[in-house]
Amino acid sequence: MSLPEDVIQGSRLAISRLLTQVENNTPEGRQVLDFLFPYTGKAHLIGVTGPPGSGKSSLVNQLAKEYRQSGGAGGRTRQVGILAVDPSSPFSGGAILGDRVRMRDLAGDPGVFIRSMASRGALGGLSASTSAAAQVLDAAGFEIILIETVGAGQAEVDIARLAHTTLVIEAPGLGDEIQAIKAGILEIADIIVLNKSDQAGADAAERALRSMLELAHPLPHVFDSHHGTTVIQQVKETAGWITPIHRTIATEGKGISELIQWIAHHAKYLHDSTEWLRREHARWQATLDELLRESLVARWRSSVPEERYREIVQRMVARSISPWRAVDLLTDKKDA
Amino acid sequence: MSLPEDVIQGSRLAISRLLTQVENNTPEGRQVLDFLFPYTGKAHLIGVTGPPGSGKSSLVNQLAKEYRQSGGAGGRTRQVGILAVDPSSPFSGGAILGDRVRMRDLAGDPGVFIRSMASRGALGGLSASTSAAAQVLDAAGFEIILIETVGAGQAEVDIARLAHTTLVIEAPGLGDEIQAIKAGILEIADIIVLNKSDQAGADAAERALRSMLELAHPLPHVFDSHHGTTVIQQVKETAGWITPIHRTIATEGKGISELIQWIAHHAKYLHDSTEWLRREHARWQATLDELLRESLVARWRSSVPEERYREIVQRMVARSISPWRAVDLLTDKKDA
């Protein structure tokens, strides 16, 4: 059989090979993805983000186990893909470590597929390769895809936008500075999970989260495609969905099956409203924009001699031409 | 006088106005920046990054105060610009809060200029606008520019690349998950600052940092401009500079003047070696690439009717064409 057919059949070896090609952005990988694309669209993509120390990895493991054992709300077990994305690690390493810890818990279950994604030094390319990896798992029949991001910065917010449902994980006592971060990521949360909820300060943390949620002004989702860059205003339409705060203790498996019910509720809400379609639109538009950027730059690069480019940079360093003038020289008037 | 002249004279009002134009990416702002560009190149850009809870803001405040009072190593007081960058806050707010706390400490000193930068929803645009803001302060005569980033993700690493000298701030007891983050950001550190060094676990933290530093393999700096995206391999040439670990207690002002000496040592090293020039090259190349991307996408956008674009996205959502096919349709063969 061919690689795409093997992936559709769920061959782990084929999936692994394709994911490597996807990460390395090979022409063959793109071709296979192209072929597989019509087979995608069945998976529920669940983003899991939150500050360091909130216990995201444990929670993701517990969710995977529960989906495999009880099948969650529907009673039907489903295959679970886990993409562990680490944007803070341009040199990789961190995510791989977390992976080994996971292997102990979930190893040997053929219904679970785990992959670490590091940014490999490519600015802005990580959300494209995560999107592509999710397509591979989707085509391979993984109906639940958990996309976990390490950290809580802009890159994580971008990646969360890939998901249909976004869980933001918090925990008591993560310090003051984290409060500032929360303000940004709370607004992308469909479900807020207060993990480690047996620890001191849990009630205070829940109150703080609740008042921050109330402060977060609901705005309609705007996707300004004329802006040159992708606008992130993935703000909740609170009319239809009130973001719940759900307590868990992931290390003891507490609150996990209820969390899966919340996720199922959210999926139902997405389908019953126009929200699922709207998110699909936003997701593919973002993916398209990123690929377009990449394609336009690559095409331009091949049209400008490397020497010319280096000379222009040299003149910028000498402060003899400004960056904007350099862009003009390199695009408008190549013979200037 | 005109706006650019007022900026060069150091008028705070003019600087503020120009920074707002820069953030909003107005044509007038670009024009003024273009004019000011030959006046830049005198400032020492110092990036300050590190995980939440490490006390970055206090440290930046103390550094600013010390630079103003004793002038640091050279004995000469210098004007200090502070850019507080918050990539995790697409909706802004967090950085502004931190600003108010700062105002109490540094308010009234005309030799200090503080500006918060939020990402304003623009994917990838924050490092460009931070770079532009640094140019404004540089042209206005601020010889020390502290670029502080909130959080510790990819966006922070990108912004740290703007600086000549990068400080990575750590503190004892920030939890296990943060260790994974450290692995990535330690490799961009020129000076590691162990802040809150009077707290329990400081010795253990220093030992951990030291062994992580040893693990970080030194690689030559590679800037692959043919890659389509900007490659981040700003790895230390440890041959010339051994990254020190320096202890501080920012809240008590301890270790600050010694830290300023380390920063001065590093500046001297950069100038004595070819490293300063190499970093300037990398910095302007990154800036140029970002502006080029923006310009190419904007130009392409204006050439494709909005309806056509929406139709293509619609077909992707329906899984009838893949993202790569969509790019082909929108670029190669517009009439396909």
XYZ file of C-alpha atoms in Angstrom, chain A residues 5-210:
206
model
C -3.478 4.610 2.266
C -1.449 3.289 5.183
C -2.177 6.482 7.118
C -5.916 6.145 6.455
C -5.717 2.554 7.660
C -4.172 3.886 10.872
C -0.686 2.380 10.512
C 1.405 3.919 13.303
C 4.585 3.609 11.303
C 3.015 5.407 8.340
C 1.624 8.146 10.613
C 5.048 8.658 12.223
C 6.785 8.838 8.879
C 4.279 11.316 7.500
C 4.479 13.493 10.617
C 8.245 13.688 10.225
C 7.832 14.741 6.612
C 5.247 17.293 7.675
C 7.592 18.727 10.305
C 10.423 18.933 7.794
C 8.049 20.470 5.290
C 9.044 18.101 2.482
C 7.363 18.176 -0.947
C 6.359 14.524 -0.516
C 4.746 15.354 2.829
C 2.745 18.133 1.234
C 1.638 15.850 -1.557
C 0.386 13.219 0.862
C -1.381 15.852 2.977
C -2.990 17.132 -0.185
C -4.285 13.630 -0.932
C -5.483 13.089 2.654
C -7.268 16.420 2.995
C -10.725 15.178 1.900
C -10.502 12.492 4.612
C -10.168 15.096 7.357
C -12.843 17.030 9.214
C -14.102 14.296 11.543
C -11.903 15.062 14.549
C -12.736 17.264 17.506
C -9.661 19.430 18.075
C -9.217 20.369 21.726
C -6.610 22.961 22.631
C -5.127 22.794 26.113
C -3.154 25.812 27.264
C -2.289 27.615 30.484
C 0.658 28.883 32.497
C 3.604 26.713 33.581
C 2.859 24.846 36.778
C -0.847 24.413 36.122
C -0.473 20.696 35.477
C -1.454 20.634 31.796
C 0.434 17.456 30.952
C -1.132 15.419 33.751
C -4.536 16.669 32.750
C -4.010 15.771 29.098
C -2.881 12.278 30.099
C -5.932 11.801 32.287
C -8.244 13.033 29.549
C -6.673 10.598 27.087
C -7.061 7.693 29.512
C -10.676 8.565 30.243
C -11.547 8.918 26.554
C -10.017 5.482 26.002
C -11.663 3.790 28.962
C -15.187 5.103 29.249
C -15.308 6.920 25.957
C -16.525 9.992 27.757
C -20.096 11.214 27.505
C -21.246 9.018 24.617
C -20.014 5.783 26.138
C -18.107 5.007 22.931
C -14.318 4.790 23.208
C -12.468 6.923 20.730
C -8.944 7.082 19.421
C -6.962 9.924 20.929
C -4.137 11.877 19.343
C -1.940 14.123 21.486
C 0.162 16.895 19.990
C 2.480 18.394 22.610
C 3.622 21.736 21.222
C 6.542 23.615 22.742
C 7.007 27.030 21.132
C 9.479 28.135 23.786
C 11.943 25.522 22.680
C 13.521 26.537 19.388
C 16.220 23.996 20.047
C 13.809 21.242 21.110
C 14.407 18.959 24.043
C 11.762 20.040 26.522
C 8.840 18.446 24.808
C 10.708 15.198 24.334
C 11.279 14.978 28.065
C 7.566 15.342 28.771
C 6.951 12.662 26.187
C 8.929 10.057 28.069
C 6.936 10.670 31.220
C 3.795 10.161 29.166
C 4.958 6.941 27.636
C 4.793 5.236 31.011
C 1.137 6.076 31.339
C -0.232 5.569 27.890
C 2.300 3.292 26.221
C 1.032 0.204 24.523
C -2.443 1.530 23.795
C -2.734 1.500 19.996
C -5.668 3.888 20.285
C -3.388 6.675 21.532
C -0.833 8.480 19.403
C 1.520 11.036 20.986
C 3.743 13.452 19.127
C 5.918 16.311 20.357
C 6.193 19.368 18.168
C 9.095 21.796 18.673
C 9.429 24.973 16.708
C 12.713 23.905 15.053
C 13.731 27.481 14.707
C 11.037 28.407 12.217
C 9.434 31.699 13.126
C 5.677 31.431 12.771
C 5.884 27.985 11.228
C 4.859 26.056 14.301
C 1.146 26.660 14.052
C 1.226 25.589 10.384
C 3.012 22.353 11.202
C 0.726 21.704 14.170
C -2.273 22.225 11.898
C -0.785 19.789 9.379
C -0.049 17.212 12.090
C -3.660 17.471 13.268
C -4.795 16.802 9.691
C -2.688 13.636 9.599
C -4.189 12.293 12.836
C -7.668 13.338 11.729
C -7.334 11.426 8.445
C -5.960 8.439 10.377
C -9.181 8.189 12.388
C -8.238 9.887 15.646
C -11.535 11.480 16.625
C -10.183 13.335 19.637
C -7.056 15.405 19.124
C -5.615 17.117 22.178
C -3.276 19.970 21.277
C -1.284 20.841 24.379
C 0.959 23.892 24.428
C 3.741 24.455 26.929
C 3.814 28.010 28.253
C 1.332 30.830 27.909
C 2.545 33.335 25.359
C 1.343 34.641 22.035
C 2.451 31.505 20.198
C 0.208 29.442 22.463
C -2.741 31.702 21.764
C -2.122 31.309 18.037
C -2.046 27.552 18.345
C -5.154 27.482 20.512
C -6.954 29.107 17.602
C -6.559 25.865 15.689
C -8.899 24.088 18.076
C -12.651 23.775 18.144
C -12.657 23.818 21.927
C -10.011 25.545 24.017
C -9.338 24.580 27.620
C -7.364 27.063 29.695
C -5.807 25.364 32.707
C -5.120 27.338 35.848
C -4.021 26.362 39.338
C -4.033 28.081 42.726
C -1.036 30.139 43.784
C 0.830 30.668 40.534
C 1.877 34.158 41.512
C 1.021 37.702 40.621
C 2.759 38.039 37.302
C 0.669 35.224 35.923
C -2.446 37.286 36.554
C -1.383 39.558 33.722
C -1.046 36.601 31.386
C -4.445 35.276 32.372
C -6.147 38.410 31.140
C -5.105 37.561 27.591
C -5.646 33.833 27.517
C -8.871 33.778 29.485
C -10.569 35.375 26.525
C -9.805 32.400 24.317
C -11.105 29.906 26.912
C -14.205 27.837 26.172
C -13.747 25.959 29.420
C -11.562 27.074 32.304
C -10.122 24.241 34.333
C -8.989 24.985 37.855
C -6.584 22.119 38.374
C -4.880 21.202 41.667
C -8.149 22.348 43.211
C -7.346 20.647 46.525
C -4.476 23.065 47.117
C -4.603 26.110 49.357
C -6.040 29.166 47.674
C -8.321 27.278 45.284
C -11.440 29.204 46.332
C -9.633 32.518 46.025
C -8.296 31.512 42.600
C -11.799 30.573 41.446
C -13.181 33.922 42.631
C -10.356 35.761 40.851
C -10.973 33.796 37.650
C -14.676 34.504 37.873
